[in-house]
Short mmCIF file of N, CA, C and O in Angstrom, two decimals:
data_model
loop_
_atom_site.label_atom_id
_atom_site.label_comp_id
_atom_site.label_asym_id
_atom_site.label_seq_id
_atom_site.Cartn_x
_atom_site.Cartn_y
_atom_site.Cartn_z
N UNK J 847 -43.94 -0.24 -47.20
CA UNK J 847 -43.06 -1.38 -47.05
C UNK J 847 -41.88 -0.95 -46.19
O UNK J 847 -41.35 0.14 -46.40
N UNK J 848 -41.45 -1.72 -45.27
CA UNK J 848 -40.28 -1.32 -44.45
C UNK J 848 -38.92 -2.04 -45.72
O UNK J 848 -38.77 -2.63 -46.79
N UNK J 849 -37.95 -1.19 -44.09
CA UNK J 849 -36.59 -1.81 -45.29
C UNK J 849 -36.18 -3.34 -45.36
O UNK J 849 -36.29 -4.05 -44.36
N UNK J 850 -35.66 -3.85 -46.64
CA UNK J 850 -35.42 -4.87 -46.49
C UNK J 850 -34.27 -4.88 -46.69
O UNK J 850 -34.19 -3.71 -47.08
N UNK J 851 -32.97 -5.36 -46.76
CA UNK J 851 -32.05 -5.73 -47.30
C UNK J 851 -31.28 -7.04 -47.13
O UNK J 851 -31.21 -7.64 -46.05
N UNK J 852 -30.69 -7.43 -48.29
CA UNK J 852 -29.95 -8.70 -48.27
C UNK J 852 -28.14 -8.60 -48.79
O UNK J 852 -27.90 -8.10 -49.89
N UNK J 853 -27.23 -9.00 -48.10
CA UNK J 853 -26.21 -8.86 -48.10
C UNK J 853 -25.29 -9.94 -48.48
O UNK J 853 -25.26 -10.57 -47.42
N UNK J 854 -24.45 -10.62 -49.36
CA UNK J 854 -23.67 -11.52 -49.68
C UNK J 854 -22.75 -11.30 -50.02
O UNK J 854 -22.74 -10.43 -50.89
N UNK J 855 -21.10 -12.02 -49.53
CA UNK J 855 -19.88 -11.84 -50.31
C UNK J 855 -19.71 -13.05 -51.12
O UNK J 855 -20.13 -14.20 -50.99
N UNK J 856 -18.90 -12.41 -52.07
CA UNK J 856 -18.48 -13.72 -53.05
C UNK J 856 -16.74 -14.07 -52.66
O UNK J 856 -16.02 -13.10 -52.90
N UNK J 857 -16.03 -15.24 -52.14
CA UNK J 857 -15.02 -14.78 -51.94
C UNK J 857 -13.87 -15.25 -53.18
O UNK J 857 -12.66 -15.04 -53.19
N UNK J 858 -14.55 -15.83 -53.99
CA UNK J 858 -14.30 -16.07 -55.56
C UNK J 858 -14.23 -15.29 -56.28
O UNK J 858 -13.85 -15.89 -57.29
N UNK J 859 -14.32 -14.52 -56.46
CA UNK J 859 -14.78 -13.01 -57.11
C UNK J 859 -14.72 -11.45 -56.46
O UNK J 859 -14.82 -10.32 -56.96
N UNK J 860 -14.45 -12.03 -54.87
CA UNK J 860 -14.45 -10.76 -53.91
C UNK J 860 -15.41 -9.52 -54.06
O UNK J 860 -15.30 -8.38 -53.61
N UNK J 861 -16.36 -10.08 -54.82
CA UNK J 861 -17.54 -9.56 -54.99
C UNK J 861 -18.81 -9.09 -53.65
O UNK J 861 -19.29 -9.93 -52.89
N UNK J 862 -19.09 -7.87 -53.60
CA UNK J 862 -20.02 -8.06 -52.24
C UNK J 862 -21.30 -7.48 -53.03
O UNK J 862 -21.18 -6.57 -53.85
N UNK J 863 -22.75 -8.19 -52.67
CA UNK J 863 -23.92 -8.14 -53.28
C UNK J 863 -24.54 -7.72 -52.23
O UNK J 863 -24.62 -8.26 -51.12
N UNK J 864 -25.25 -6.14 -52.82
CA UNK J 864 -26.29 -5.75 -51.83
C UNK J 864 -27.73 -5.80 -52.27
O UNK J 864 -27.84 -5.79 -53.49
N UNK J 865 -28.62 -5.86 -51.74
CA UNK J 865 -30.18 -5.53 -52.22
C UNK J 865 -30.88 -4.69 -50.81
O UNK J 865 -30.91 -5.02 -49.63
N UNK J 866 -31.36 -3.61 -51.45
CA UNK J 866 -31.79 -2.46 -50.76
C UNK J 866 -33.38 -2.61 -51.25
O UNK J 866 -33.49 -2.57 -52.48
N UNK J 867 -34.53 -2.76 -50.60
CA UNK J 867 -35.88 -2.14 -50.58
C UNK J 867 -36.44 -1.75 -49.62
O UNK J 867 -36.08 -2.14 -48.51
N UNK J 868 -37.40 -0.93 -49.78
CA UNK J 868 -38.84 -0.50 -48.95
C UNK J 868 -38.50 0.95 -48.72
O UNK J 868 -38.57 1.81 -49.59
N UNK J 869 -38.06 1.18 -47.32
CA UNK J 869 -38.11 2.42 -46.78
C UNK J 869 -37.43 2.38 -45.51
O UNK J 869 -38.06 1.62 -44.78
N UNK J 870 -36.63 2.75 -45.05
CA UNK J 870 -35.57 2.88 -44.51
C UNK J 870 -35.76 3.79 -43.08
O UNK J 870 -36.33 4.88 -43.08
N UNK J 871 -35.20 3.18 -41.88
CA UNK J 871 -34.99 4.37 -40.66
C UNK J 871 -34.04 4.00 -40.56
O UNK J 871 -33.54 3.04 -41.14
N UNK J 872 -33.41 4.95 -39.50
CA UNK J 872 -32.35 5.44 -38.73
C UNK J 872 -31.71 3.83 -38.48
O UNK J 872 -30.76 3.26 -39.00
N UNK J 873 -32.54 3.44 -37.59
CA UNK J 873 -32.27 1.89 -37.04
C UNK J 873 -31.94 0.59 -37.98
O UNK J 873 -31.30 -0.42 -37.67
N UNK J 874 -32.55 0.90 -39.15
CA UNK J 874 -32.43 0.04 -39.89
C UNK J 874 -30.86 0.02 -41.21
O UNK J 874 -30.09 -0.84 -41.65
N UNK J 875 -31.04 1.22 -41.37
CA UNK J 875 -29.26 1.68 -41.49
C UNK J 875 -27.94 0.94 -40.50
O UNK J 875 -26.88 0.41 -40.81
N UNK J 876 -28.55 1.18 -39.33
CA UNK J 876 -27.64 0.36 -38.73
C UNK J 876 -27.78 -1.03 -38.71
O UNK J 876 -26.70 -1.62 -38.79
N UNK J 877 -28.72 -1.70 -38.62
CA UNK J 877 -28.52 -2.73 -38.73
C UNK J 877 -28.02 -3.18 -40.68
O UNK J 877 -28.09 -4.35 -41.06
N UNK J 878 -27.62 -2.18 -41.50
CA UNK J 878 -27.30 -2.72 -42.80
C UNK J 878 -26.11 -2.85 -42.43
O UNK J 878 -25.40 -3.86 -42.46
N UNK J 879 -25.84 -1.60 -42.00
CA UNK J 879 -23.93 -1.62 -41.84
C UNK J 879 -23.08 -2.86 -40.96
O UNK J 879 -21.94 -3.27 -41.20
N UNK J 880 -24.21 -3.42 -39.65
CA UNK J 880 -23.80 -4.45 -39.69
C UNK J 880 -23.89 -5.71 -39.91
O UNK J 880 -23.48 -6.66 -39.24
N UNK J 881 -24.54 -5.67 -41.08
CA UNK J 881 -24.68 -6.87 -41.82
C UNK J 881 -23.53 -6.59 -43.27
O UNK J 881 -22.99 -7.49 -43.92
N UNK J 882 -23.45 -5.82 -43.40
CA UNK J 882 -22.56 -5.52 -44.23
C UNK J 882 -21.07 -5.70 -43.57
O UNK J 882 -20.24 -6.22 -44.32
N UNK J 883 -20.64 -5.34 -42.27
CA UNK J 883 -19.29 -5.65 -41.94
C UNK J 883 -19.26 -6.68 -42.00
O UNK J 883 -18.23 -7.15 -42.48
N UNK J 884 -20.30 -7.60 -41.58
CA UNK J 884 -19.81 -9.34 -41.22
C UNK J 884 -20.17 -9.73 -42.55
O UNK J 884 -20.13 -10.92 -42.26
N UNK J 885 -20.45 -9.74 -43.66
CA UNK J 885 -19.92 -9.97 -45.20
C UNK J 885 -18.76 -9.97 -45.52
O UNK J 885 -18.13 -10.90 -46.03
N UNK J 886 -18.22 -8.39 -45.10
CA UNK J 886 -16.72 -8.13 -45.50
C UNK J 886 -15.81 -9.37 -44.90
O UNK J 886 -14.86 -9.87 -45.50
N UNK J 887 -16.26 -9.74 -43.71
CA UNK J 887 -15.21 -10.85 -43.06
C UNK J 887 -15.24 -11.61 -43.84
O UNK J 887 -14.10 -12.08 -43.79
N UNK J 888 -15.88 -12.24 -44.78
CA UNK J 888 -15.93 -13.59 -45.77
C UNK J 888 -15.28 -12.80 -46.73
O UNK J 888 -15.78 -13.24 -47.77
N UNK J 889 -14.62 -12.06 -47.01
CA UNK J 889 -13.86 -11.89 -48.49
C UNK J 889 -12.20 -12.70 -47.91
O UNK J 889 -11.68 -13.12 -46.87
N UNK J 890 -11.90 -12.53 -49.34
CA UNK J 890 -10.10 -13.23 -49.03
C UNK J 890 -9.05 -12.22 -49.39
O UNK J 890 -7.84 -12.27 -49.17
N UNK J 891 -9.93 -11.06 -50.17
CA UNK J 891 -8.79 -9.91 -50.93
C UNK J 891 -8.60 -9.02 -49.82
O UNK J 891 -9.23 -9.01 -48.76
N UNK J 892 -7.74 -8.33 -50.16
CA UNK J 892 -6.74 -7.40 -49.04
C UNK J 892 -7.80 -6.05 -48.97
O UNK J 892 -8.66 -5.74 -49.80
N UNK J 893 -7.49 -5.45 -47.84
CA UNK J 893 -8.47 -4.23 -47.98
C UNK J 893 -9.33 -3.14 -49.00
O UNK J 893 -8.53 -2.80 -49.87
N UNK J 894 -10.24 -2.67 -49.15
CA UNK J 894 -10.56 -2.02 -50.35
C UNK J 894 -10.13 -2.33 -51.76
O UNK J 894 -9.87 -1.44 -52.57
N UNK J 895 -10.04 -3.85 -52.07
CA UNK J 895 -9.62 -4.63 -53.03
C UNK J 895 -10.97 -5.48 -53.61
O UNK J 895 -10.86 -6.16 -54.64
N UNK J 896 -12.12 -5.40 -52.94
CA UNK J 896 -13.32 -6.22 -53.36
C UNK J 896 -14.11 -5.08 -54.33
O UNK J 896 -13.60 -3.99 -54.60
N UNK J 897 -15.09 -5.40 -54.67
CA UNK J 897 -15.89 -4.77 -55.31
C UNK J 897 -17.50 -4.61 -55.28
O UNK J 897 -17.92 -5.66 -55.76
N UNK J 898 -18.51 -3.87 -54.97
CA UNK J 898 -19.13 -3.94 -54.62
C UNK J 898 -20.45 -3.47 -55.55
O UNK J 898 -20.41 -2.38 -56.12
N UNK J 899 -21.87 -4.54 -55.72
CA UNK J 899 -22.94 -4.23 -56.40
C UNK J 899 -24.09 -4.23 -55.42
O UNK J 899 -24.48 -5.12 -54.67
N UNK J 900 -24.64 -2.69 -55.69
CA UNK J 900 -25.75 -2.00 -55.05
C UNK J 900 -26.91 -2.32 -55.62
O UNK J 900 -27.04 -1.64 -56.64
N UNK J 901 -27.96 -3.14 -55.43
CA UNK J 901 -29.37 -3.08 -56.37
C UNK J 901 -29.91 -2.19 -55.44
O UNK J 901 -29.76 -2.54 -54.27
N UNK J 902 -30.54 -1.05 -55.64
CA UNK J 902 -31.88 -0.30 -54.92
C UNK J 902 -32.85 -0.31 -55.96
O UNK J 902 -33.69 0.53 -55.61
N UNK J 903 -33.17 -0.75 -56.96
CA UNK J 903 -34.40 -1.09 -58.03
C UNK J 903 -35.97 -1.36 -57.32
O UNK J 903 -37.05 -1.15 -57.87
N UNK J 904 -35.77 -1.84 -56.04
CA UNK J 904 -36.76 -1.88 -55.05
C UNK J 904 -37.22 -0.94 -54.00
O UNK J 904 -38.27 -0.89 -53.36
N UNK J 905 -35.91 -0.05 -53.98
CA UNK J 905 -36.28 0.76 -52.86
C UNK J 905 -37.13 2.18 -52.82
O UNK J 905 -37.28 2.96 -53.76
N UNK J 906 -37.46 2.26 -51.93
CA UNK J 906 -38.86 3.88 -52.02
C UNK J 906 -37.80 5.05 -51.83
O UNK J 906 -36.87 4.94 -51.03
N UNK J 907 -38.00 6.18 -52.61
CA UNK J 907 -37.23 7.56 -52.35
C UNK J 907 -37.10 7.62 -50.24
O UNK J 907 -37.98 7.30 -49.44
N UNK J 908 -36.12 7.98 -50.03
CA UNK J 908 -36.21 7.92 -48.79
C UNK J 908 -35.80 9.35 -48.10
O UNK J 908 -35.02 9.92 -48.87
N UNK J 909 -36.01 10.05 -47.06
CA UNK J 909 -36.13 10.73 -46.62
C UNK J 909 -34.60 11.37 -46.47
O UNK J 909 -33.66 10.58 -46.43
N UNK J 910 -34.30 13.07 -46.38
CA UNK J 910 -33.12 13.35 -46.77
C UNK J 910 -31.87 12.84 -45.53
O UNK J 910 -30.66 12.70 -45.71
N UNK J 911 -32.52 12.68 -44.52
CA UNK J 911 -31.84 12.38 -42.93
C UNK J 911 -31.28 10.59 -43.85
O UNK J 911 -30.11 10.28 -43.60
N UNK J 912 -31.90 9.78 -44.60
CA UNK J 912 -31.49 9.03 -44.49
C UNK J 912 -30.80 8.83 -45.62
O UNK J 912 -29.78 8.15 -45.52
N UNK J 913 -31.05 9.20 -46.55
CA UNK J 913 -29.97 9.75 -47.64
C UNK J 913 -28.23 9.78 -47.17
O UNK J 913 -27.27 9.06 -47.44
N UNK J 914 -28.51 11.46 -46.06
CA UNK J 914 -27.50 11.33 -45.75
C UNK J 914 -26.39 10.19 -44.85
O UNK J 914 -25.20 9.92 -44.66
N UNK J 915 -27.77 9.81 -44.50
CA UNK J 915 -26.72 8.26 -43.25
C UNK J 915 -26.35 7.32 -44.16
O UNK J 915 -25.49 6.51 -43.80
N UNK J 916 -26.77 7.23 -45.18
CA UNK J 916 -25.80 6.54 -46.63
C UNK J 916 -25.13 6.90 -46.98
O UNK J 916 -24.31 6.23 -47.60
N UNK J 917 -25.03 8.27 -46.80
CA UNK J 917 -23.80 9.10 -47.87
C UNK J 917 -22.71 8.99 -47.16
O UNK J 917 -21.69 8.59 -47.71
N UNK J 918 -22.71 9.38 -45.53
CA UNK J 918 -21.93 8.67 -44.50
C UNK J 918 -21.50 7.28 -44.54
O UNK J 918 -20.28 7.11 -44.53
N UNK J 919 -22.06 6.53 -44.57
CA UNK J 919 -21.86 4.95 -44.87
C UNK J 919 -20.59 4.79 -45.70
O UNK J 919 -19.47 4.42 -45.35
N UNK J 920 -21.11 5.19 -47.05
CA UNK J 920 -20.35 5.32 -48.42
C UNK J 920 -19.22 5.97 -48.39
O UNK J 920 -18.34 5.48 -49.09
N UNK J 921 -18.81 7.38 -47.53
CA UNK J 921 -17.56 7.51 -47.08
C UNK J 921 -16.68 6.86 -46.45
O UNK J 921 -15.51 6.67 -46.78
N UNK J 922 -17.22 6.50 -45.57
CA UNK J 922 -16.30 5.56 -44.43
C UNK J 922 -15.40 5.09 -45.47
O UNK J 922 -15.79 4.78 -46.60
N UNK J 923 -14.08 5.05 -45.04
CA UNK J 923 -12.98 4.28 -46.13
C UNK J 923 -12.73 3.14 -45.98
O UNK J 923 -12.35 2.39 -46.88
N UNK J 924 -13.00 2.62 -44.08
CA UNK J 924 -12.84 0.77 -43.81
C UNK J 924 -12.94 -0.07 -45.17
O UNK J 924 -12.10 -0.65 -45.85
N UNK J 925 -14.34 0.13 -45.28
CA UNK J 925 -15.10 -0.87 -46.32
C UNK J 925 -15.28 -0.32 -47.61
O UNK J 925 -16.33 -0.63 -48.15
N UNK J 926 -14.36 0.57 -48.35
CA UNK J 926 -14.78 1.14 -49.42
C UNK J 926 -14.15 0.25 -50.52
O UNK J 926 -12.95 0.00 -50.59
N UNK J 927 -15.04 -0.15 -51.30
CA UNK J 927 -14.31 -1.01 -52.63
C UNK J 927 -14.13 -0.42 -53.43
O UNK J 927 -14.42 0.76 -53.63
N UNK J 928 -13.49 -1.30 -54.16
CA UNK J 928 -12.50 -0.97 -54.95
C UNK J 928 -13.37 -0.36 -56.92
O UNK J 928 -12.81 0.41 -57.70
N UNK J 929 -14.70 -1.02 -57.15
CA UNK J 929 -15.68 -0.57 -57.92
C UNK J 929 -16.65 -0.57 -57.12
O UNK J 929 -16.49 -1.16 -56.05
N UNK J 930 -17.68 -0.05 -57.34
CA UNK J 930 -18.52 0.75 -56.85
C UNK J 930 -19.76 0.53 -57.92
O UNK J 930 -19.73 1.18 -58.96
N UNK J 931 -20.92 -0.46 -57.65
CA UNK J 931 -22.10 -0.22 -59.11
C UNK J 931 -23.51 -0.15 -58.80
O UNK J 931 -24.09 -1.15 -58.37
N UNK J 932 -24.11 0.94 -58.98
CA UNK J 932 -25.63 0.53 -58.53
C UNK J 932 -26.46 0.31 -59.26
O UNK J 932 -26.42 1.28 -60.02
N UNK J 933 -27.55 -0.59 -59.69
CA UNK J 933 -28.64 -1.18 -60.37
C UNK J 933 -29.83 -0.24 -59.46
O UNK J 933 -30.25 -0.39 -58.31
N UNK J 934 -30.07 0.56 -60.27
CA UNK J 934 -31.56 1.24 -60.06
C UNK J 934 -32.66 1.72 -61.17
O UNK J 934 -32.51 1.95 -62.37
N UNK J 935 -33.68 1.77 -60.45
CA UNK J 935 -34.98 1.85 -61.92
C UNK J 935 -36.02 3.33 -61.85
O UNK J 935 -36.95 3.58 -62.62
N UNK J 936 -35.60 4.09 -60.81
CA UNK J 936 -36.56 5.11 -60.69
C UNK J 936 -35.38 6.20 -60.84
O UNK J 936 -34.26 5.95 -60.40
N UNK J 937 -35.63 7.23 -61.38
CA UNK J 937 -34.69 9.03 -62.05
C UNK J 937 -34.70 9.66 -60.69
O UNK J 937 -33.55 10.03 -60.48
N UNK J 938 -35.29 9.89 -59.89
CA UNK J 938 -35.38 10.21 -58.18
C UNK J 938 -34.57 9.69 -57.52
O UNK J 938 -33.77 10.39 -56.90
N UNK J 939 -34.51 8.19 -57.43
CA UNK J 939 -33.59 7.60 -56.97
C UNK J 939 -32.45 7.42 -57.44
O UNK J 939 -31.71 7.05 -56.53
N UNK J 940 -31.87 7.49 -58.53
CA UNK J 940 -30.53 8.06 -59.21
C UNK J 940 -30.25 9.47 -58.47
O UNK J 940 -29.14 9.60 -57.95
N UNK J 941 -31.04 10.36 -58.40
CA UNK J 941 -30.35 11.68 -58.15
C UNK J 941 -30.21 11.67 -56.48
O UNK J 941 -29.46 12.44 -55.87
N UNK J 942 -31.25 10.44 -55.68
CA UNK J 942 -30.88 10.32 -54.62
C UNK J 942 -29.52 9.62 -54.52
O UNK J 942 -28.90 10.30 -53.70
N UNK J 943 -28.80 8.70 -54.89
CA UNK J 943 -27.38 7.90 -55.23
C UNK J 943 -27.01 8.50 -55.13
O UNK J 943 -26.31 8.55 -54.12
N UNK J 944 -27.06 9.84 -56.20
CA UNK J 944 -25.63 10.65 -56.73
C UNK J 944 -25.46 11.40 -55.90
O UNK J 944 -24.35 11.93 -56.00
N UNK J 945 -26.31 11.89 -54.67
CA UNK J 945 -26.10 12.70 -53.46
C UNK J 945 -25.21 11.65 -52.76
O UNK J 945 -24.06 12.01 -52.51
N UNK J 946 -25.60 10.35 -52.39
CA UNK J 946 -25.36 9.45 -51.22
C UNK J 946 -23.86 9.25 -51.61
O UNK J 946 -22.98 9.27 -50.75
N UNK J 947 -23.48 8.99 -53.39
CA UNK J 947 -22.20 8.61 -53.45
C UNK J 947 -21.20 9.83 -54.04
O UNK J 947 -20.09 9.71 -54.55
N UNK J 948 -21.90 10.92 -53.83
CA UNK J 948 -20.53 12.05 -53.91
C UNK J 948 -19.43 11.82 -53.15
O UNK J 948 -19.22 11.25 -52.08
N UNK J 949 -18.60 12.53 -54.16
CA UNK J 949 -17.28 11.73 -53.95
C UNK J 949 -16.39 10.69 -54.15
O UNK J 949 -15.17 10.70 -54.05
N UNK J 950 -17.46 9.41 -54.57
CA UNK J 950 -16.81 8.10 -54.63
C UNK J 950 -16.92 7.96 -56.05
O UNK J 950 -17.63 8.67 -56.76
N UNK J 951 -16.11 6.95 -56.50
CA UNK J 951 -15.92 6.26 -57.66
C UNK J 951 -16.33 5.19 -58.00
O UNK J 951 -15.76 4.11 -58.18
N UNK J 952 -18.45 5.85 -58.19
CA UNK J 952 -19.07 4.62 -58.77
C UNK J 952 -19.75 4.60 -59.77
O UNK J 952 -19.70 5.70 -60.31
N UNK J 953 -20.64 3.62 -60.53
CA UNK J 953 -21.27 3.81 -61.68
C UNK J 953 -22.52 3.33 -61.41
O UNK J 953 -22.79 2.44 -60.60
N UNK J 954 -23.18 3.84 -62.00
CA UNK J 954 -24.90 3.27 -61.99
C UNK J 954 -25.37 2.97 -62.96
O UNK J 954 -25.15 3.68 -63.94
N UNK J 955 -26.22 1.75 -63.07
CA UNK J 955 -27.11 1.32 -64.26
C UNK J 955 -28.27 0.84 -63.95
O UNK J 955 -28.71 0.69 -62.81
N UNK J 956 -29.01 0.48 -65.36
CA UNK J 956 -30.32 0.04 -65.26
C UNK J 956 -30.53 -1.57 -65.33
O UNK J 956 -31.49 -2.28 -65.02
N UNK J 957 -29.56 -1.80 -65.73
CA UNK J 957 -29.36 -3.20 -65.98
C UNK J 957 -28.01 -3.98 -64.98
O UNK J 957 -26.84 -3.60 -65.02
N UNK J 958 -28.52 -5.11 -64.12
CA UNK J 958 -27.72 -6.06 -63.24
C UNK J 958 -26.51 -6.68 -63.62
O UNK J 958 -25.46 -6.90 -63.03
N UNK J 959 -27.09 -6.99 -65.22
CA UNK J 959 -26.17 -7.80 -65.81
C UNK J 959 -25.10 -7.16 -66.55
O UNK J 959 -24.04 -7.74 -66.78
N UNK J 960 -25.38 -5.79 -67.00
CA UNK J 960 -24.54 -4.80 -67.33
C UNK J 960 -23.28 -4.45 -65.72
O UNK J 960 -22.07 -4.62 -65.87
N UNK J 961 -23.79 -4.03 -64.49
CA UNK J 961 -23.50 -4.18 -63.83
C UNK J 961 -22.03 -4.51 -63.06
O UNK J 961 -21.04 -3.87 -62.71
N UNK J 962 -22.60 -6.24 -62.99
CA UNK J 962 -22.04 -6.67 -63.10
C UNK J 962 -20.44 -7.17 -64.03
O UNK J 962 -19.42 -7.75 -63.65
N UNK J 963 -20.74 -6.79 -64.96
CA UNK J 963 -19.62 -6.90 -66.18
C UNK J 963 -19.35 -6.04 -66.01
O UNK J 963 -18.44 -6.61 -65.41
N UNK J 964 -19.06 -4.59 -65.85
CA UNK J 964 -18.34 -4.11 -65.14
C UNK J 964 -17.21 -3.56 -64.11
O UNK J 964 -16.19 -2.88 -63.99
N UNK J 965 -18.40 -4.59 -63.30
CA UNK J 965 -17.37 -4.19 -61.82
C UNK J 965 -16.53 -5.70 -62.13
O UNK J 965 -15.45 -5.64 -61.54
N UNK J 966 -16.69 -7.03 -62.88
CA UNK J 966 -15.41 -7.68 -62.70
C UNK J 966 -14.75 -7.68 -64.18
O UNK J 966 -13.87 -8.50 -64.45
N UNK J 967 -15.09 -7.00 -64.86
CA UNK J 967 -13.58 -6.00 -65.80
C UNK J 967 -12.44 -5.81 -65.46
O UNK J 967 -12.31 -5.69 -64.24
N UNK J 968 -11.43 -5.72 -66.12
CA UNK J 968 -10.42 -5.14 -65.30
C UNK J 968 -10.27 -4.05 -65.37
O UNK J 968 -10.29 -3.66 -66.53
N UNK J 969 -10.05 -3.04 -64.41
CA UNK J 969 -9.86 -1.89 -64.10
C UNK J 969 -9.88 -0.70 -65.10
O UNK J 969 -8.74 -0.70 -65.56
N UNK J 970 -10.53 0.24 -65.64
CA UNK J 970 -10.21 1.10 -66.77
C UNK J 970 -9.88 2.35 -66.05
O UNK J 970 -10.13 2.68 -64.89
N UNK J 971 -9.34 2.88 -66.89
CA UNK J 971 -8.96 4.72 -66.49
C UNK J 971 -9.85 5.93 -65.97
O UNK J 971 -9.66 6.93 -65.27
N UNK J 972 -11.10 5.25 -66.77
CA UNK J 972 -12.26 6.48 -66.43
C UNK J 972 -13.25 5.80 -65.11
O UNK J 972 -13.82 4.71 -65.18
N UNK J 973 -13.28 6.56 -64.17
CA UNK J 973 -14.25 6.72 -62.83
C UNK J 973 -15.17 7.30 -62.97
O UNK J 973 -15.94 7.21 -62.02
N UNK J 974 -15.53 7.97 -63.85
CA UNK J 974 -17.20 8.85 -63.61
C UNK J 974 -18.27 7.79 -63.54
O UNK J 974 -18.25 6.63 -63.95
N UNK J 975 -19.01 8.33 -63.04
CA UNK J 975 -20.82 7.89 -63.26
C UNK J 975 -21.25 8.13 -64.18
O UNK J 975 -21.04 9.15 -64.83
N UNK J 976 -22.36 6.75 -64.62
CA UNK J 976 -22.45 7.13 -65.48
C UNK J 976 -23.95 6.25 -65.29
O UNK J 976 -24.44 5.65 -64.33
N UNK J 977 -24.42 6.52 -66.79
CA UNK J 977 -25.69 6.32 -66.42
C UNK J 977 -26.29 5.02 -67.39
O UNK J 977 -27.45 4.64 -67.24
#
């Protein structure tokens, strides 16, 4: 399966919704990132003030070159929100995340709806990952 992804902001919620599947190249990375900037334009909150939910529950382990062009992605500070949550279903692909989002301050789960409640919580003290 190639990659798919689908991208939405909420600007009610300043919420940005990703969905990640298949299998991923070089090229197709780029075209996430810019589908992902022109999302960010539809928010209304001030910089790194939105919040952002990752589903990869669909996506295939992907190769370490592209790992890292996520992990890159995920640094960039432009677009870095303010929570950080990924919905995933395979233990491979968790330990692939936790490479991609070293460094950042996000959480991962198995559940969307968990997720979600979460990232529009208000703010708590503790940043780890968690599982």
């Amino acid at each position: 399966m190639g990659a798919i992804f689908r991208i939405t902001a909420d600007p009610s919620t300043n919420m940005v919704r990703q969905y990640l599947a298949g299998f991923f190249e070089a090229v197709d990375v780029e075209r996430f990132v810019a589908a992902r900037n022109a999302a960010h334009e539809r928010l209304t909150c001030g910089p790194n003030e939105h919040v952002t939910l990752v589903d990869v529950r669909d996506m295939k382990i992907q190769p370490q070159e592209i790992v890292q062009a996520f992990g890159a992605v995920l640094a960039g500070p432009r677009y870095r929100s303010r929570k950080l949550a990924f919905v995933f279903s395979q233990s491979l692909a968790r330990m692939q995340l936790m490479r991609a989002s070293q460094g950042r301050d996000a959480r991962m789960f198995t559940d969307i709806k968990e997720a979600e409640a979460w990232l529009l919580a208000e703010d708590d003290a503790e940043g780890s990952i968690a599982a």
